[in-house]
PDB file of N, CA, C and O in Angstrom, chain B, residues numbered from 101:
ATOM      1  N   MET B 101       5.415  10.380  67.292  1.00  0.00           N
ATOM      2  CA  MET B 101       4.804  11.766  66.471  1.00  0.00           C
ATOM      3  C   MET B 101       6.660  12.803  66.456  1.00  0.00           C
ATOM      4  O   MET B 101       7.585  12.783  67.268  1.00  0.00           O
ATOM      5  N   ALA B 102       6.498  13.458  65.320  1.00  0.00           N
ATOM      6  CA  ALA B 102       7.426  14.069  64.751  1.00  0.00           C
ATOM      7  C   ALA B 102       7.515  15.268  66.073  1.00  0.00           C
ATOM      8  O   ALA B 102       6.716  15.219  67.008  1.00  0.00           O
ATOM      9  N   LEU B 103       8.749  16.467  65.968  1.00  0.00           N
ATOM     10  CA  LEU B 103       9.098  17.301  66.635  1.00  0.00           C
ATOM     11  C   LEU B 103       8.207  18.401  66.361  1.00  0.00           C
ATOM     12  O   LEU B 103       8.253  19.415  67.058  1.00  0.00           O
ATOM     13  N   VAL B 104       7.652  18.319  65.699  1.00  0.00           N
ATOM     14  CA  VAL B 104       6.736  19.597  65.040  1.00  0.00           C
ATOM     15  C   VAL B 104       5.374  19.784  65.810  1.00  0.00           C
ATOM     16  O   VAL B 104       4.966  20.673  66.558  1.00  0.00           O
ATOM     17  N   GLU B 105       4.830  18.622  65.349  1.00  0.00           N
ATOM     18  CA  GLU B 105       3.436  17.920  65.286  1.00  0.00           C
ATOM     19  C   GLU B 105       3.101  18.144  67.722  1.00  0.00           C
ATOM     20  O   GLU B 105       2.143  18.571  68.367  1.00  0.00           O
ATOM     21  N   LYS B 106       5.147  17.303  68.353  1.00  0.00           N
ATOM     22  CA  LYS B 106       4.470  17.764  69.406  1.00  0.00           C
ATOM     23  C   LYS B 106       4.865  19.132  70.267  1.00  0.00           C
ATOM     24  O   LYS B 106       4.617  19.443  71.432  1.00  0.00           O
ATOM     25  N   VAL B 107       5.783  20.004  68.916  1.00  0.00           N
ATOM     26  CA  VAL B 107       5.602  21.306  69.322  1.00  0.00           C
ATOM     27  C   VAL B 107       4.322  22.403  69.401  1.00  0.00           C
ATOM     28  O   VAL B 107       4.124  23.269  70.253  1.00  0.00           O
ATOM     29  N   ILE B 108       3.483  22.043  68.149  1.00  0.00           N
ATOM     30  CA  ILE B 108       2.353  22.212  67.811  1.00  0.00           C
ATOM     31  C   ILE B 108       0.950  22.372  68.768  1.00  0.00           C
ATOM     32  O   ILE B 108       0.151  23.308  68.811  1.00  0.00           O
ATOM     33  N   GLY B 109       0.982  20.423  69.899  1.00  0.00           N
ATOM     34  CA  GLY B 109       0.285  20.155  70.602  1.00  0.00           C
ATOM     35  C   GLY B 109       1.028  20.792  71.822  1.00  0.00           C
ATOM     36  O   GLY B 109       0.992  22.020  71.741  1.00  0.00           O
ATOM     37  N   LEU B 110       1.563  20.424  72.716  1.00  0.00           N
ATOM     38  CA  LEU B 110       2.580  21.864  73.227  1.00  0.00           C
ATOM     39  C   LEU B 110       1.425  23.400  74.091  1.00  0.00           C
ATOM     40  O   LEU B 110       0.774  23.695  75.093  1.00  0.00           O
ATOM     41  N   LEU B 111       1.978  24.001  72.470  1.00  0.00           N
ATOM     42  CA  LEU B 111       1.558  25.786  72.275  1.00  0.00           C
ATOM     43  C   LEU B 111      -0.209  25.700  72.576  1.00  0.00           C
ATOM     44  O   LEU B 111      -0.879  26.315  73.406  1.00  0.00           O
ATOM     45  N   GLU B 112      -0.576  24.796  71.658  1.00  0.00           N
ATOM     46  CA  GLU B 112      -2.186  25.009  71.375  1.00  0.00           C
ATOM     47  C   GLU B 112      -2.906  24.368  73.006  1.00  0.00           C
ATOM     48  O   GLU B 112      -4.058  24.756  73.202  1.00  0.00           O
ATOM     49  N   ASN B 113      -2.357  23.543  74.002  1.00  0.00           N
ATOM     50  CA  ASN B 113      -2.182  23.903  75.441  1.00  0.00           C
ATOM     51  C   ASN B 113      -1.898  24.735  76.073  1.00  0.00           C
ATOM     52  O   ASN B 113      -2.524  24.982  77.103  1.00  0.00           O
ATOM     53  N   GLN B 114      -0.850  25.455  75.671  1.00  0.00           N
ATOM     54  CA  GLN B 114      -0.323  26.423  76.760  1.00  0.00           C
ATOM     55  C   GLN B 114       0.497  27.366  76.468  1.00  0.00           C
ATOM     56  O   GLN B 114       1.719  27.362  76.621  1.00  0.00           O
ATOM     57  N   SER B 115      -0.195  28.220  76.025  1.00  0.00           N
ATOM     58  CA  SER B 115       0.655  29.277  75.426  1.00  0.00           C
ATOM     59  C   SER B 115       1.765  30.616  75.820  1.00  0.00           C
ATOM     60  O   SER B 115       2.475  30.217  76.743  1.00  0.00           O
ATOM     61  N   GLY B 116       1.910  31.174  75.668  1.00  0.00           N
ATOM     62  CA  GLY B 116       2.439  31.895  75.524  1.00  0.00           C
ATOM     63  C   GLY B 116       4.832  31.182  76.392  1.00  0.00           C
ATOM     64  O   GLY B 116       5.462  31.824  77.234  1.00  0.00           O
ATOM     65  N   LEU B 117       5.253  30.060  75.805  1.00  0.00           N
ATOM     66  CA  LEU B 117       6.202  29.363  75.467  1.00  0.00           C
ATOM     67  C   LEU B 117       7.119  30.137  75.112  1.00  0.00           C
ATOM     68  O   LEU B 117       6.920  30.944  74.204  1.00  0.00           O
ATOM     69  N   SER B 118       8.276  30.053  75.734  1.00  0.00           N
ATOM     70  CA  SER B 118       9.842  30.660  75.725  1.00  0.00           C
ATOM     71  C   SER B 118      10.552  28.881  75.016  1.00  0.00           C
ATOM     72  O   SER B 118      10.102  27.786  75.353  1.00  0.00           O
ATOM     73  N   VAL B 119      11.894  29.148  73.862  1.00  0.00           N
ATOM     74  CA  VAL B 119      12.258  27.580  73.413  1.00  0.00           C
ATOM     75  C   VAL B 119      12.150  26.863  75.206  1.00  0.00           C
ATOM     76  O   VAL B 119      11.486  26.114  75.922  1.00  0.00           O
ATOM     77  N   ARG B 120      13.051  27.542  75.188  1.00  0.00           N
ATOM     78  CA  ARG B 120      13.785  26.844  76.672  1.00  0.00           C
ATOM     79  C   ARG B 120      11.969  26.141  77.413  1.00  0.00           C
ATOM     80  O   ARG B 120      11.484  25.011  77.344  1.00  0.00           O
ATOM     81  N   GLU B 121      11.656  26.898  77.790  1.00  0.00           N
ATOM     82  CA  GLU B 121      10.168  26.278  78.427  1.00  0.00           C
ATOM     83  C   GLU B 121      10.527  25.206  77.416  1.00  0.00           C
ATOM     84  O   GLU B 121      11.146  24.175  77.679  1.00  0.00           O
ATOM     85  N   ILE B 122      10.005  25.617  76.076  1.00  0.00           N
ATOM     86  CA  ILE B 122       9.937  24.324  75.191  1.00  0.00           C
ATOM     87  C   ILE B 122      10.079  22.784  75.662  1.00  0.00           C
ATOM     88  O   ILE B 122      10.001  21.876  74.835  1.00  0.00           O
ATOM     89  N   CYS B 123      12.531  23.293  75.837  1.00  0.00           N
ATOM     90  CA  CYS B 123      13.002  22.106  75.872  1.00  0.00           C
ATOM     91  C   CYS B 123      12.281  21.803  77.343  1.00  0.00           C
ATOM     92  O   CYS B 123      13.207  21.058  77.664  1.00  0.00           O
ATOM     93  N   ILE B 124      12.019  21.788  77.691  1.00  0.00           N
ATOM     94  CA  ILE B 124      12.171  21.585  79.172  1.00  0.00           C
ATOM     95  C   ILE B 124      10.197  21.090  79.062  1.00  0.00           C
ATOM     96  O   ILE B 124      10.020  19.877  78.949  1.00  0.00           O
ATOM     97  N   ALA B 125       9.641  21.467  79.077  1.00  0.00           N
ATOM     98  CA  ALA B 125       8.371  20.460  78.835  1.00  0.00           C
ATOM     99  C   ALA B 125       8.129  19.017  77.766  1.00  0.00           C
ATOM    100  O   ALA B 125       7.274  18.132  77.792  1.00  0.00           O
ATOM    101  N   LEU B 126       9.304  19.268  76.859  1.00  0.00           N
ATOM    102  CA  LEU B 126       9.526  18.351  76.003  1.00  0.00           C
ATOM    103  C   LEU B 126      10.611  17.832  76.197  1.00  0.00           C
ATOM    104  O   LEU B 126      11.109  17.055  75.382  1.00  0.00           O
ATOM    105  N   GLN B 127      11.206  18.185  77.371  1.00  0.00           N
ATOM    106  CA  GLN B 127      12.218  16.734  78.048  1.00  0.00           C
ATOM    107  C   GLN B 127      13.460  16.677  76.713  1.00  0.00           C
ATOM    108  O   GLN B 127      14.002  15.631  76.354  1.00  0.00           O
ATOM    109  N   ILE B 128      13.665  17.695  76.267  1.00  0.00           N
ATOM    110  CA  ILE B 128      14.802  18.286  75.044  1.00  0.00           C
ATOM    111  C   ILE B 128      16.275  19.006  75.914  1.00  0.00           C
ATOM    112  O   ILE B 128      16.308  19.871  76.790  1.00  0.00           O
ATOM    113  N   GLU B 129      17.097  18.440  75.424  1.00  0.00           N
ATOM    114  CA  GLU B 129      18.468  18.736  76.082  1.00  0.00           C
ATOM    115  C   GLU B 129      18.477  20.237  75.753  1.00  0.00           C
ATOM    116  O   GLU B 129      17.730  20.679  74.879  1.00  0.00           O
ATOM    117  N   PRO B 130      19.337  21.044  76.464  1.00  0.00           N
ATOM    118  CA  PRO B 130      18.981  22.301  76.582  1.00  0.00           C
ATOM    119  C   PRO B 130      20.646  22.626  75.471  1.00  0.00           C
ATOM    120  O   PRO B 130      21.039  23.770  75.248  1.00  0.00           O
ATOM    121  N   GLU B 131      21.059  21.905  75.166  1.00  0.00           N
ATOM    122  CA  GLU B 131      21.943  21.944  73.185  1.00  0.00           C
ATOM    123  C   GLU B 131      21.209  21.618  72.923  1.00  0.00           C
ATOM    124  O   GLU B 131      21.097  20.823  73.857  1.00  0.00           O
ATOM    125  N   ARG B 132      20.033  21.383  72.126  1.00  0.00           N
ATOM    126  CA  ARG B 132      19.693  21.143  71.055  1.00  0.00           C
ATOM    127  C   ARG B 132      17.906  22.914  71.260  1.00  0.00           C
ATOM    128  O   ARG B 132      16.807  22.947  70.708  1.00  0.00           O
ATOM    129  N   GLU B 133      18.356  23.617  71.945  1.00  0.00           N
ATOM    130  CA  GLU B 133      17.330  24.808  71.610  1.00  0.00           C
ATOM    131  C   GLU B 133      17.734  24.821  70.148  1.00  0.00           C
ATOM    132  O   GLU B 133      16.925  24.433  69.304  1.00  0.00           O
ATOM    133  N   ARG B 134      18.489  25.087  69.931  1.00  0.00           N
ATOM    134  CA  ARG B 134      18.436  26.493  68.489  1.00  0.00           C
ATOM    135  C   ARG B 134      17.778  24.807  67.434  1.00  0.00           C
ATOM    136  O   ARG B 134      16.965  25.105  66.559  1.00  0.00           O
ATOM    137  N   GLU B 135      17.970  23.930  67.495  1.00  0.00           N
ATOM    138  CA  GLU B 135      16.513  22.923  66.548  1.00  0.00           C
ATOM    139  C   GLU B 135      15.027  22.658  67.139  1.00  0.00           C
ATOM    140  O   GLU B 135      14.280  21.686  67.024  1.00  0.00           O
ATOM    141  N   VAL B 136      14.901  23.733  67.728  1.00  0.00           N
ATOM    142  CA  VAL B 136      13.608  24.360  69.120  1.00  0.00           C
ATOM    143  C   VAL B 136      13.249  25.616  67.462  1.00  0.00           C
ATOM    144  O   VAL B 136      12.257  25.760  66.748  1.00  0.00           O
ATOM    145  N   TYR B 137      14.670  26.282  67.467  1.00  0.00           N
ATOM    146  CA  TYR B 137      13.796  27.463  66.835  1.00  0.00           C
ATOM    147  C   TYR B 137      13.196  27.128  65.090  1.00  0.00           C
ATOM    148  O   TYR B 137      12.225  27.582  64.485  1.00  0.00           O
ATOM    149  N   GLY B 138      14.626  25.816  64.541  1.00  0.00           N
ATOM    150  CA  GLY B 138      13.884  25.457  63.027  1.00  0.00           C
ATOM    151  C   GLY B 138      12.314  24.541  63.375  1.00  0.00           C
ATOM    152  O   GLY B 138      11.424  24.232  62.584  1.00  0.00           O
ATOM    153  N   VAL B 139      12.369  24.411  64.119  1.00  0.00           N
ATOM    154  CA  VAL B 139      11.388  23.531  64.455  1.00  0.00           C
ATOM    155  C   VAL B 139      10.076  25.036  64.534  1.00  0.00           C
ATOM    156  O   VAL B 139       9.500  25.241  63.466  1.00  0.00           O
ATOM    157  N   LEU B 140       9.869  25.533  65.172  1.00  0.00           N
ATOM    158  CA  LEU B 140       8.856  26.499  65.003  1.00  0.00           C
ATOM    159  C   LEU B 140       9.062  27.385  63.793  1.00  0.00           C
ATOM    160  O   LEU B 140       8.056  28.053  63.552  1.00  0.00           O
ATOM    161  N   LYS B 141       9.867  27.546  63.131  1.00  0.00           N
ATOM    162  CA  LYS B 141       9.386  27.859  61.849  1.00  0.00           C
ATOM    163  C   LYS B 141       8.518  27.031  60.170  1.00  0.00           C
ATOM    164  O   LYS B 141       7.966  27.351  59.117  1.00  0.00           O
ATOM    165  N   LYS B 142       9.136  25.316  61.325  1.00  0.00           N
ATOM    166  CA  LYS B 142       7.983  24.781  60.206  1.00  0.00           C
ATOM    167  C   LYS B 142       6.881  23.992  60.474  1.00  0.00           C
ATOM    168  O   LYS B 142       6.167  23.146  59.935  1.00  0.00           O
ATOM    169  N   ALA B 143       7.111  25.012  62.241  1.00  0.00           N
ATOM    170  CA  ALA B 143       5.093  24.418  62.919  1.00  0.00           C
ATOM    171  C   ALA B 143       4.509  25.550  62.509  1.00  0.00           C
ATOM    172  O   ALA B 143       3.334  25.303  62.236  1.00  0.00           O
ATOM    173  N   ALA B 144       4.924  27.292  62.244  1.00  0.00           N
ATOM    174  CA  ALA B 144       4.682  27.677  61.432  1.00  0.00           C
ATOM    175  C   ALA B 144       3.561  27.923  60.402  1.00  0.00           C
ATOM    176  O   ALA B 144       2.426  28.400  60.416  1.00  0.00           O
ATOM    177  N   LYS B 145       4.672  27.204  59.218  1.00  0.00           N
ATOM    178  CA  LYS B 145       4.356  26.571  57.935  1.00  0.00           C
ATOM    179  C   LYS B 145       3.094  25.688  58.007  1.00  0.00           C
ATOM    180  O   LYS B 145       2.047  25.928  57.406  1.00  0.00           O
ATOM    181  N   VAL B 146       3.345  24.544  58.889  1.00  0.00           N
ATOM    182  CA  VAL B 146       1.894  23.332  59.043  1.00  0.00           C
ATOM    183  C   VAL B 146       0.654  24.454  60.134  1.00  0.00           C
ATOM    184  O   VAL B 146       0.019  23.633  60.796  1.00  0.00           O
ATOM    185  N   LEU B 147       0.341  25.356  60.363  1.00  0.00           N
ATOM    186  CA  LEU B 147      -0.638  26.179  61.324  1.00  0.00           C
ATOM    187  C   LEU B 147      -0.617  26.735  60.287  1.00  0.00           C
ATOM    188  O   LEU B 147      -0.674  25.715  60.974  1.00  0.00           O
ATOM    189  N   LYS B 148      -0.589  27.479  58.941  1.00  0.00           N
ATOM    190  CA  LYS B 148      -0.548  28.541  58.128  1.00  0.00           C
ATOM    191  C   LYS B 148      -1.589  27.584  57.720  1.00  0.00           C
ATOM    192  O   LYS B 148      -2.598  27.789  58.395  1.00  0.00           O
ATOM    193  N   ARG B 149      -1.801  26.273  56.582  1.00  0.00           N
ATOM    194  CA  ARG B 149      -1.969  25.832  56.000  1.00  0.00           C
ATOM    195  C   ARG B 149      -3.266  24.712  56.935  1.00  0.00           C
ATOM    196  O   ARG B 149      -4.080  23.994  56.354  1.00  0.00           O
ATOM    197  N   LYS B 150      -3.103  24.878  58.746  1.00  0.00           N
ATOM    198  CA  LYS B 150      -4.557  24.019  58.897  1.00  0.00           C
ATOM    199  C   LYS B 150      -5.738  25.710  59.091  1.00  0.00           C
ATOM    200  O   LYS B 150      -6.953  25.557  59.220  1.00  0.00           O
ATOM    201  N   GLY B 151      -5.023  27.344  59.072  1.00  0.00           N
ATOM    202  CA  GLY B 151      -5.582  28.949  58.944  1.00  0.00           C
ATOM    203  C   GLY B 151      -5.147  29.467  60.084  1.00  0.00           C
ATOM    204  O   GLY B 151      -5.371  30.672  60.193  1.00  0.00           O
ATOM    205  N   LYS B 152      -4.616  28.972  60.947  1.00  0.00           N
ATOM    206  CA  LYS B 152      -4.212  28.900  62.083  1.00  0.00           C
ATOM    207  C   LYS B 152      -2.689  30.133  62.371  1.00  0.00           C
ATOM    208  O   LYS B 152      -2.052  30.307  61.333  1.00  0.00           O
ATOM    209  N   ARG B 153      -2.216  30.808  63.450  1.00  0.00           N
ATOM    210  CA  ARG B 153      -0.613  31.532  62.846  1.00  0.00           C
ATOM    211  C   ARG B 153       0.085  31.126  64.805  1.00  0.00           C
ATOM    212  O   ARG B 153      -0.485  30.743  65.827  1.00  0.00           O
ATOM    213  N   LEU B 154       1.385  31.448  64.503  1.00  0.00           N
ATOM    214  CA  LEU B 154       1.722  31.210  65.423  1.00  0.00           C
ATOM    215  C   LEU B 154       2.288  32.650  65.176  1.00  0.00           C
ATOM    216  O   LEU B 154       2.702  33.274  64.198  1.00  0.00           O
ATOM    217  N   LEU B 155       2.086  32.929  66.733  1.00  0.00           N
ATOM    218  CA  LEU B 155       2.504  34.592  66.950  1.00  0.00           C
ATOM    219  C   LEU B 155       4.028  34.246  68.058  1.00  0.00           C
ATOM    220  O   LEU B 155       4.336  33.314  68.801  1.00  0.00           O
ATOM    221  N   MET B 156       4.823  35.834  67.570  1.00  0.00           N
ATOM    222  CA  MET B 156       5.430  35.453  68.766  1.00  0.00           C
ATOM    223  C   MET B 156       5.811  36.690  69.170  1.00  0.00           C
ATOM    224  O   MET B 156       5.838  37.525  68.266  1.00  0.00           O
ATOM    225  N   GLN B 157       6.230  37.204  70.675  1.00  0.00           N
ATOM    226  CA  GLN B 157       6.264  38.100  71.657  1.00  0.00           C
ATOM    227  C   GLN B 157       7.279  38.420  71.189  1.00  0.00           C
ATOM    228  O   GLN B 157       7.454  37.330  70.646  1.00  0.00           O
ATOM    229  N   PRO B 158       8.488  39.198  70.791  1.00  0.00           N
ATOM    230  CA  PRO B 158       9.714  39.053  70.393  1.00  0.00           C
ATOM    231  C   PRO B 158      10.690  39.548  71.774  1.00  0.00           C
ATOM    232  O   PRO B 158      10.404  40.282  72.720  1.00  0.00           O
ATOM    233  N   PRO B 159      11.439  39.106  71.573  1.00  0.00           N
ATOM    234  CA  PRO B 159      12.828  39.331  72.432  1.00  0.00           C
ATOM    235  C   PRO B 159      12.871  40.403  72.887  1.00  0.00           C
ATOM    236  O   PRO B 159      12.563  41.250  72.048  1.00  0.00           O
ATOM    237  N   ARG B 160      13.149  40.859  73.989  1.00  0.00           N
ATOM    238  CA  ARG B 160      13.005  42.035  74.639  1.00  0.00           C
ATOM    239  C   ARG B 160      14.323  42.391  75.680  1.00  0.00           C
ATOM    240  O   ARG B 160      14.648  41.677  76.628  1.00  0.00           O
ATOM    241  N   CYS B 161      14.859  43.398  75.362  1.00  0.00           N
ATOM    242  CA  CYS B 161      16.272  43.880  76.252  1.00  0.00           C
ATOM    243  C   CYS B 161      15.831  44.616  78.016  1.00  0.00           C
ATOM    244  O   CYS B 161      15.091  45.560  78.294  1.00  0.00           O
ATOM    245  N   LYS B 162      16.574  43.788  78.831  1.00  0.00           N
ATOM    246  CA  LYS B 162      14.512  43.550  79.908  1.00  0.00           C
ATOM    247  C   LYS B 162      16.202  45.369  80.906  1.00  0.00           C
ATOM    248  O   LYS B 162      16.133  45.445  82.132  1.00  0.00           O
ATOM    249  N   LYS B 163      16.987  46.098  80.392  1.00  0.00           N
ATOM    250  CA  LYS B 163      17.564  47.100  80.953  1.00  0.00           C
ATOM    251  C   LYS B 163      16.861  48.479  79.975  1.00  0.00           C
ATOM    252  O   LYS B 163      16.765  49.628  80.406  1.00  0.00           O
ATOM    253  N   CYS B 164      16.418  48.018  78.581  1.00  0.00           N
ATOM    254  CA  CYS B 164      16.247  49.201  77.750  1.00  0.00           C
ATOM    255  C   CYS B 164      15.473  50.166  77.337  1.00  0.00           C
ATOM    256  O   CYS B 164      15.896  50.994  76.531  1.00  0.00           O
ATOM    257  N   GLY B 165      14.420  47.548  77.127  1.00  0.00           N
ATOM    258  CA  GLY B 165      13.075  47.804  76.900  1.00  0.00           C
ATOM    259  C   GLY B 165      13.424  47.677  74.821  1.00  0.00           C
ATOM    260  O   GLY B 165      12.470  47.668  74.044  1.00  0.00           O
ATOM    261  N   PHE B 166      14.735  47.607  74.376  1.00  0.00           N
ATOM    262  CA  PHE B 166      14.788  47.548  73.453  1.00  0.00           C
ATOM    263  C   PHE B 166      13.872  46.134  72.889  1.00  0.00           C
ATOM    264  O   PHE B 166      13.861  45.134  73.607  1.00  0.00           O
ATOM    265  N   GLU B 167      13.169  46.139  71.652  1.00  0.00           N
ATOM    266  CA  GLU B 167      12.546  45.443  71.133  1.00  0.00           C
ATOM    267  C   GLU B 167      13.444  44.488  69.812  1.00  0.00           C
ATOM    268  O   GLU B 167      14.100  45.191  69.043  1.00  0.00           O
ATOM    269  N   PHE B 168      13.468  43.059  69.581  1.00  0.00           N
ATOM    270  CA  PHE B 168      13.862  42.663  68.827  1.00  0.00           C
ATOM    271  C   PHE B 168      13.730  42.396  67.371  1.00  0.00           C
ATOM    272  O   PHE B 168      13.145  43.404  66.976  1.00  0.00           O
ATOM    273  N   GLU B 169      13.894  41.766  66.526  1.00  0.00           N
ATOM    274  CA  GLU B 169      13.000  41.298  65.448  1.00  0.00           C
ATOM    275  C   GLU B 169      12.253  40.462  65.250  1.00  0.00           C
ATOM    276  O   GLU B 169      11.065  40.223  65.031  1.00  0.00           O
ATOM    277  N   LYS B 170      14.475  39.470  65.535  1.00  0.00           N
ATOM    278  CA  LYS B 170      14.574  38.580  64.967  1.00  0.00           C
ATOM    279  C   LYS B 170      14.238  37.126  66.576  1.00  0.00           C
ATOM    280  O   LYS B 170      14.585  37.328  67.739  1.00  0.00           O
ATOM    281  N   MET B 171      13.507  35.813  66.057  1.00  0.00           N
ATOM    282  CA  MET B 171      13.591  35.312  67.055  1.00  0.00           C
ATOM    283  C   MET B 171      14.983  35.190  68.168  1.00  0.00           C
ATOM    284  O   MET B 171      14.906  35.579  69.333  1.00  0.00           O
ATOM    285  N   ARG B 172      15.624  34.878  67.860  1.00  0.00           N
ATOM    286  CA  ARG B 172      16.662  35.450  68.656  1.00  0.00           C
ATOM    287  C   ARG B 172      17.761  36.186  69.171  1.00  0.00           C
ATOM    288  O   ARG B 172      18.660  36.438  68.369  1.00  0.00           O
ATOM    289  N   ALA B 173      17.848  36.481  70.036  1.00  0.00           N
ATOM    290  CA  ALA B 173      18.816  37.410  70.639  1.00  0.00           C
ATOM    291  C   ALA B 173      19.550  36.999  71.964  1.00  0.00           C
ATOM    292  O   ALA B 173      19.309  36.232  72.896  1.00  0.00           O
ATOM    293  N   THR B 174      20.655  37.946  71.583  1.00  0.00           N
ATOM    294  CA  THR B 174      21.902  37.164  73.075  1.00  0.00           C
ATOM    295  C   THR B 174      22.575  39.384  73.227  1.00  0.00           C
ATOM    296  O   THR B 174      23.030  39.892  74.252  1.00  0.00           O
ATOM    297  N   LYS B 175      22.439  39.858  72.337  1.00  0.00           N
ATOM    298  CA  LYS B 175      23.528  40.747  72.642  1.00  0.00           C
ATOM    299  C   LYS B 175      22.451  42.037  72.401  1.00  0.00           C
ATOM    300  O   LYS B 175      21.998  41.951  71.259  1.00  0.00           O
ATOM    301  N   CYS B 176      21.856  43.307  73.195  1.00  0.00           N
ATOM    302  CA  CYS B 176      20.887  44.405  73.254  1.00  0.00           C
ATOM    303  C   CYS B 176      22.385  45.314  72.025  1.00  0.00           C
ATOM    304  O   CYS B 176      23.550  45.621  72.277  1.00  0.00           O
ATOM    305  N   PRO B 177      21.787  45.410  71.129  1.00  0.00           N
ATOM    306  CA  PRO B 177      22.574  46.674  69.964  1.00  0.00           C
ATOM    307  C   PRO B 177      22.260  48.461  70.304  1.00  0.00           C
ATOM    308  O   PRO B 177      22.511  49.424  69.579  1.00  0.00           O
ATOM    309  N   ARG B 178      21.774  48.435  71.362  1.00  0.00           N
ATOM    310  CA  ARG B 178      21.911  50.253  71.583  1.00  0.00           C
ATOM    311  C   ARG B 178      22.342  50.478  73.697  1.00  0.00           C
ATOM    312  O   ARG B 178      22.462  51.483  74.397  1.00  0.00           O
ATOM    313  N   CYS B 179      22.443  48.975  74.003  1.00  0.00           N
ATOM    314  CA  CYS B 179      23.185  49.771  75.004  1.00  0.00           C
ATOM    315  C   CYS B 179      23.904  48.560  75.970  1.00  0.00           C
ATOM    316  O   CYS B 179      24.282  48.590  77.141  1.00  0.00           O
ATOM    317  N   ARG B 180      23.910  48.014  75.449  1.00  0.00           N
ATOM    318  CA  ARG B 180      25.278  46.313  75.168  1.00  0.00           C
ATOM    319  C   ARG B 180      24.502  45.361  75.574  1.00  0.00           C
ATOM    320  O   ARG B 180      24.379  44.264  75.029  1.00  0.00           O
ATOM    321  N   SER B 181      23.866  45.801  76.692  1.00  0.00           N
ATOM    322  CA  SER B 181      23.282  44.280  77.789  1.00  0.00           C
ATOM    323  C   SER B 181      22.607  43.305  76.942  1.00  0.00           C
ATOM    324  O   SER B 181      21.887  43.358  75.945  1.00  0.00           O
ATOM    325  N   GLU B 182      23.283  42.044  77.978  1.00  0.00           N
ATOM    326  CA  GLU B 182      23.545  40.721  77.602  1.00  0.00           C
ATOM    327  C   GLU B 182      21.838  39.951  78.305  1.00  0.00           C
ATOM    328  O   GLU B 182      21.311  38.855  78.115  1.00  0.00           O
ATOM    329  N   TRP B 183      21.522  40.878  78.942  1.00  0.00           N
ATOM    330  CA  TRP B 183      20.274  40.499  79.901  1.00  0.00           C
ATOM    331  C   TRP B 183      19.108  40.378  79.248  1.00  0.00           C
ATOM    332  O   TRP B 183      18.317  41.301  79.440  1.00  0.00           O
ATOM    333  N   ILE B 184      18.855  39.731  78.716  1.00  0.00           N
ATOM    334  CA  ILE B 184      17.855  39.350  77.285  1.00  0.00           C
ATOM    335  C   ILE B 184      16.125  38.370  77.814  1.00  0.00           C
ATOM    336  O   ILE B 184      16.197  37.246  78.312  1.00  0.00           O
ATOM    337  N   GLU B 185      15.493  38.694  77.702  1.00  0.00           N
ATOM    338  CA  GLU B 185      13.943  38.171  77.906  1.00  0.00           C
ATOM    339  C   GLU B 185      14.148  37.116  76.497  1.00  0.00           C
ATOM    340  O   GLU B 185      14.778  37.473  75.501  1.00  0.00           O
ATOM    341  N   GLU B 186      13.715  36.238  76.594  1.00  0.00           N
ATOM    342  CA  GLU B 186      13.397  35.717  74.682  1.00  0.00           C
ATOM    343  C   GLU B 186      11.828  35.514  74.515  1.00  0.00           C
ATOM    344  O   GLU B 186      10.994  35.425  75.415  1.00  0.00           O
ATOM    345  N   ALA B 187      11.660  35.471  73.328  1.00  0.00           N
ATOM    346  CA  ALA B 187      10.450  35.609  72.421  1.00  0.00           C
ATOM    347  C   ALA B 187      10.101  34.103  73.284  1.00  0.00           C
ATOM    348  O   ALA B 187      10.446  33.074  73.863  1.00  0.00           O
ATOM    349  N   ARG B 188       9.132  35.004  72.787  1.00  0.00           N
ATOM    350  CA  ARG B 188       7.615  33.567  73.994  1.00  0.00           C
ATOM    351  C   ARG B 188       7.422  33.472  71.898  1.00  0.00           C
ATOM    352  O   ARG B 188       8.075  33.825  70.916  1.00  0.00           O
ATOM    353  N   PHE B 189       6.148  32.788  72.186  1.00  0.00           N
ATOM    354  CA  PHE B 189       5.561  31.764  71.595  1.00  0.00           C
ATOM    355  C   PHE B 189       3.792  31.355  71.782  1.00  0.00           C
ATOM    356  O   PHE B 189       3.344  30.658  72.692  1.00  0.00           O
ATOM    357  N   PHE B 190       2.744  32.175  70.348  1.00  0.00           N
ATOM    358  CA  PHE B 190       1.420  31.584  70.921  1.00  0.00           C
ATOM    359  C   PHE B 190       0.290  30.759  69.902  1.00  0.00           C
ATOM    360  O   PHE B 190       0.643  30.674  68.725  1.00  0.00           O
ATOM    361  N   ILE B 191      -0.467  30.412  70.110  1.00  0.00           N
ATOM    362  CA  ILE B 191      -0.785  29.911  68.864  1.00  0.00           C
ATOM    363  C   ILE B 191      -2.472  30.658  68.716  1.00  0.00           C
ATOM    364  O   ILE B 191      -3.332  30.247  69.495  1.00  0.00           O
ATOM    365  N   ASP B 192      -2.791  31.609  67.816  1.00  0.00           N
ATOM    366  CA  ASP B 192      -3.894  32.277  67.650  1.00  0.00           C
ATOM    367  C   ASP B 192      -5.266  31.636  66.325  1.00  0.00           C
ATOM    368  O   ASP B 192      -6.311  32.266  66.166  1.00  0.00           O
TER     369      ASP B 192
END
């Protein structure tokens, strides 16, 4: 089974997972987190063909509450904090 299909199956059974949680559930090394972000983009296209959507709760700064527009965030542009809550992904 392809990684895209595994990620879709996981998100259909357990909604609201971060990339780190997806890696843990699928036993993927943490170094491959960047690859999982690419897989999520592919999964969105596959789901769109099936009439479903991949939704994202964007990353958010835990210090000031700033919400990012991108999937990945490392540093808050408003307060420069690195205390970032990861994006969470859902299937609708």
